[in-house]
């Protein structure tokens, strides 16, 4: 009996992340420029590579912005140490 192994990648490209989150690549790049604490590593060809920590940050940004929180509100949430500790995001 063949069992398919689920391989969890260490890094994901911006196109993979955009496809999974249904967020445009341009939006993700914009958020990178707005939030200094959200910055993926870069590959050999300067390609963005997102690890689990960056994906968690992105998920938090998505949750907040889709809930109607402004960019300034997301920045304020990042500075709120209690919220950071409570959620584990950022």
Coordinates of N, CA and C in Angstrom, one line a residue:
X1 N 0.8 -1.2 0.0 CA 0.0 0.0 0.0 C 0.9 1.2 0.0
X2 N 0.6 2.1 -0.9 CA 1.4 3.3 -1.1 C 0.8 4.5 -0.3
X3 N 1.6 5.1 0.6 CA 1.1 6.3 1.3 C 1.9 7.5 0.8
X4 N 1.1 8.5 0.5 CA 1.7 9.7 0.0 C 2.2 10.5 1.2
X5 N 3.5 10.9 1.2 CA 4.1 11.7 2.2 C 3.8 13.2 2.0
X6 N 3.4 13.8 3.0 CA 3.2 15.3 2.9 C 4.4 16.0 3.4
X7 N 5.0 16.6 2.4 CA 6.3 17.3 2.7 C 6.0 18.8 2.9
X8 N 6.4 19.2 4.1 CA 6.2 20.6 4.4 C 7.5 21.4 4.1
X9 N 7.4 22.3 3.2 CA 8.5 23.1 2.7 C 9.0 24.1 3.8
X10 N 10.2 24.3 3.8 CA 10.8 25.3 4.8 C 10.5 26.7 4.3
X11 N 10.5 26.9 3.0 CA 10.3 28.3 2.4 C 9.3 28.2 1.3
X12 N 8.5 29.2 1.1 CA 7.5 29.3 0.0 C 7.8 30.6 -0.7
X13 N 7.6 30.6 -2.1 CA 7.8 31.7 -2.9 C 6.6 32.6 -2.8
X14 N 6.7 33.9 -3.2 CA 5.6 34.8 -3.2 C 4.4 34.3 -4.0
X15 N 4.7 33.7 -5.1 CA 3.6 33.2 -6.0 C 2.8 32.1 -5.3
X16 N 3.5 31.2 -4.6 CA 2.9 30.1 -3.8 C 2.0 30.7 -2.7
X17 N 2.6 31.7 -2.0 CA 1.9 32.4 -0.9 C 0.6 33.1 -1.4
X18 N 0.8 33.8 -2.5 CA -0.3 34.6 -3.1 C -1.5 33.6 -3.5
X19 N -1.1 32.5 -4.1 CA -2.1 31.5 -4.5 C -2.8 30.9 -3.3
X20 N -2.1 30.6 -2.3 CA -2.7 29.9 -1.1 C -3.6 30.9 -0.3
X21 N -3.1 32.2 -0.2 CA -3.9 33.1 0.6 C -4.9 33.9 -0.2
X22 N -4.8 33.8 -1.5 CA -5.7 34.6 -2.4 C -5.5 36.1 -2.2
X23 N -4.3 36.5 -1.9 CA -3.9 37.9 -1.8 C -2.9 38.1 -3.0
X24 N -3.1 39.2 -3.7 CA -2.3 39.6 -4.8 C -0.8 39.8 -4.4
X25 N 0.1 39.4 -5.3 CA 1.5 39.5 -5.0 C 1.8 41.0 -4.7
X26 N 1.2 41.9 -5.5 CA 1.4 43.3 -5.3 C 1.0 43.8 -3.9
X27 N 0.0 43.2 -3.4 CA -0.5 43.6 -2.0 C 0.5 43.1 -1.0
X28 N 1.0 41.9 -1.2 CA 2.0 41.3 -0.2 C 3.2 42.2 -0.3
X29 N 3.7 42.6 -1.4 CA 4.9 43.4 -1.6 C 4.6 44.8 -0.9
X30 N 3.4 45.3 -1.1 CA 3.1 46.6 -0.5 C 3.2 46.5 1.1
X31 N 2.6 45.4 1.6 CA 2.7 45.2 3.1 C 4.1 45.1 3.5
X32 N 5.0 44.5 2.8 CA 6.4 44.4 3.1 C 7.0 45.8 3.3
X33 N 6.6 46.7 2.4 CA 7.1 48.1 2.4 C 6.5 48.9 3.6
X34 N 5.3 48.5 4.0 CA 4.6 49.2 5.1 C 5.0 48.8 6.4
X35 N 5.3 47.5 6.6 CA 5.6 46.9 7.9 C 7.0 46.4 7.9
X36 N 7.9 47.1 8.5 CA 9.3 46.8 8.6 C 9.6 45.4 9.2
X37 N 8.7 44.9 10.1 CA 8.8 43.7 10.7 C 8.4 42.5 9.9
X38 N 7.8 42.7 8.8 CA 7.4 41.7 7.8 C 8.3 41.7 6.6
X39 N 9.3 40.9 6.7 CA 10.3 40.9 5.6 C 10.8 39.5 5.4
X40 N 10.5 38.9 4.2 CA 11.0 37.5 4.0 C 12.4 37.5 3.6
X41 N 13.0 36.3 3.7 CA 14.4 36.2 3.2 C 14.4 36.3 1.7
X42 N 15.6 36.4 1.2 CA 15.8 36.5 -0.3 C 16.6 35.3 -0.8
X43 N 16.2 34.7 -1.9 CA 17.0 33.6 -2.5 C 18.1 34.1 -3.3
X44 N 18.7 33.2 -4.1 CA 19.9 33.5 -4.9 C 19.6 34.6 -6.0
X45 N 18.4 34.5 -6.5 CA 18.0 35.5 -7.6 C 17.2 36.6 -7.0
X46 N 17.4 36.9 -5.7 CA 16.6 37.9 -5.0 C 15.1 37.6 -4.9
X47 N 14.8 36.4 -5.0 CA 13.4 35.9 -4.9 C 13.0 35.9 -3.4
X48 N 11.8 36.4 -3.2 CA 11.2 36.4 -1.8 C 11.0 34.9 -1.4
X49 N 11.4 34.6 -0.1 CA 11.2 33.3 0.4 C 10.6 33.4 1.8
X50 N 9.4 32.9 2.0 CA 8.7 33.0 3.2 C 8.7 31.8 4.1
X51 N 9.2 31.9 5.3 CA 9.2 30.8 6.2 C 7.9 30.8 7.1
X52 N 7.8 29.9 8.0 CA 6.6 29.8 8.8 C 6.4 31.0 9.6
X53 N 7.4 31.6 10.1 CA 7.3 32.8 11.0 C 6.7 34.0 10.1
X54 N 7.2 34.2 8.9 CA 6.7 35.2 8.1 C 5.3 34.9 7.6
X55 N 5.0 33.7 7.4 CA 3.6 33.3 7.0 C 2.6 33.6 8.2
X56 N 3.1 33.4 9.4 CA 2.2 33.7 10.6 C 2.0 35.2 10.6
X57 N 3.0 36.0 10.4 CA 2.8 37.5 10.3 C 1.9 37.9 9.2
X58 N 2.0 37.3 8.1 CA 1.1 37.5 7.0 C -0.3 37.2 7.3
X59 N -0.5 36.0 7.9 CA -1.9 35.6 8.3 C -2.5 36.6 9.3
X60 N -1.7 37.2 10.2 CA -2.2 38.2 11.1 C -2.6 39.4 10.4
X61 N -1.8 39.9 9.5 CA -2.1 41.1 8.7 C -3.4 40.8 7.9
X62 N -3.5 39.7 7.3 CA -4.7 39.3 6.5 C -6.0 39.4 7.4
X63 N -5.9 38.7 8.6 CA -7.0 38.7 9.5 C -7.4 40.1 9.9
X64 N -6.4 40.9 10.3 CA -6.7 42.3 10.8 C -7.3 43.1 9.6
X65 N -6.7 43.1 8.5 CA -7.2 44.0 7.4 C -8.5 43.5 6.8
X66 N -8.8 42.2 6.8 CA -10.1 41.8 6.3 C -11.2 42.0 7.4
X67 N -10.8 42.3 8.6 CA -11.7 42.6 9.7 C -12.0 44.1 9.7
X68 N -11.3 44.9 8.8 CA -11.6 46.3 8.7 C -10.5 47.2 9.4
X69 N -9.5 46.5 10.0 CA -8.4 47.3 10.6 C -7.6 48.0 9.6
X70 N -7.3 49.3 9.8 CA -6.5 50.0 8.9 C -5.0 49.6 9.0
X71 N -4.2 50.1 8.1 CA -2.8 49.8 8.2 C -2.2 50.4 9.4
X72 N -2.6 51.6 9.8 CA -2.1 52.2 11.1 C -2.6 51.3 12.3
X73 N -3.8 50.7 12.2 CA -4.2 49.8 13.2 C -3.4 48.6 13.3
X74 N -3.0 48.0 12.2 CA -2.1 46.9 12.2 C -0.8 47.2 12.8
X75 N -0.2 48.4 12.5 CA 1.0 48.8 13.1 C 0.9 49.0 14.6
X76 N -0.2 49.5 15.1 CA -0.5 49.7 16.5 C -0.6 48.3 17.2
X77 N -1.3 47.4 16.5 CA -1.4 46.0 17.1 C -0.1 45.4 17.2
X78 N 0.8 45.6 16.3 CA 2.2 45.1 16.4 C 2.9 45.6 17.6
X79 N 2.7 46.9 17.9 CA 3.4 47.5 19.0 C 2.8 47.1 20.4
X80 N 1.6 46.6 20.3 CA 0.9 46.2 21.6 C 1.5 44.9 22.1
X81 N 2.3 44.9 23.1 CA 3.0 43.8 23.6 C 2.1 42.7 24.1
X82 N 1.0 43.1 24.7 CA 0.0 42.2 25.3 C -0.6 41.4 24.1
X83 N -1.0 42.1 23.1 CA -1.6 41.4 21.9 C -0.7 40.5 21.2
X84 N 0.6 40.9 21.1 CA 1.6 40.0 20.5 C 1.8 38.7 21.3
X85 N 1.8 38.9 22.7 CA 2.0 37.7 23.5 C 0.8 36.8 23.5
X86 N -0.4 37.4 23.5 CA -1.6 36.7 23.5 C -1.8 35.9 22.2
X87 N -1.6 36.5 21.1 CA -1.8 35.8 19.8 C -0.7 35.0 19.3
X88 N 0.5 35.4 19.7 CA 1.7 34.7 19.2 C 2.1 35.2 17.8
X89 N 1.3 36.1 17.3 CA 1.6 36.7 15.9 C 2.7 37.8 16.1
X90 N 3.2 38.1 15.0 CA 4.2 39.2 14.8 C 5.5 38.7 15.4

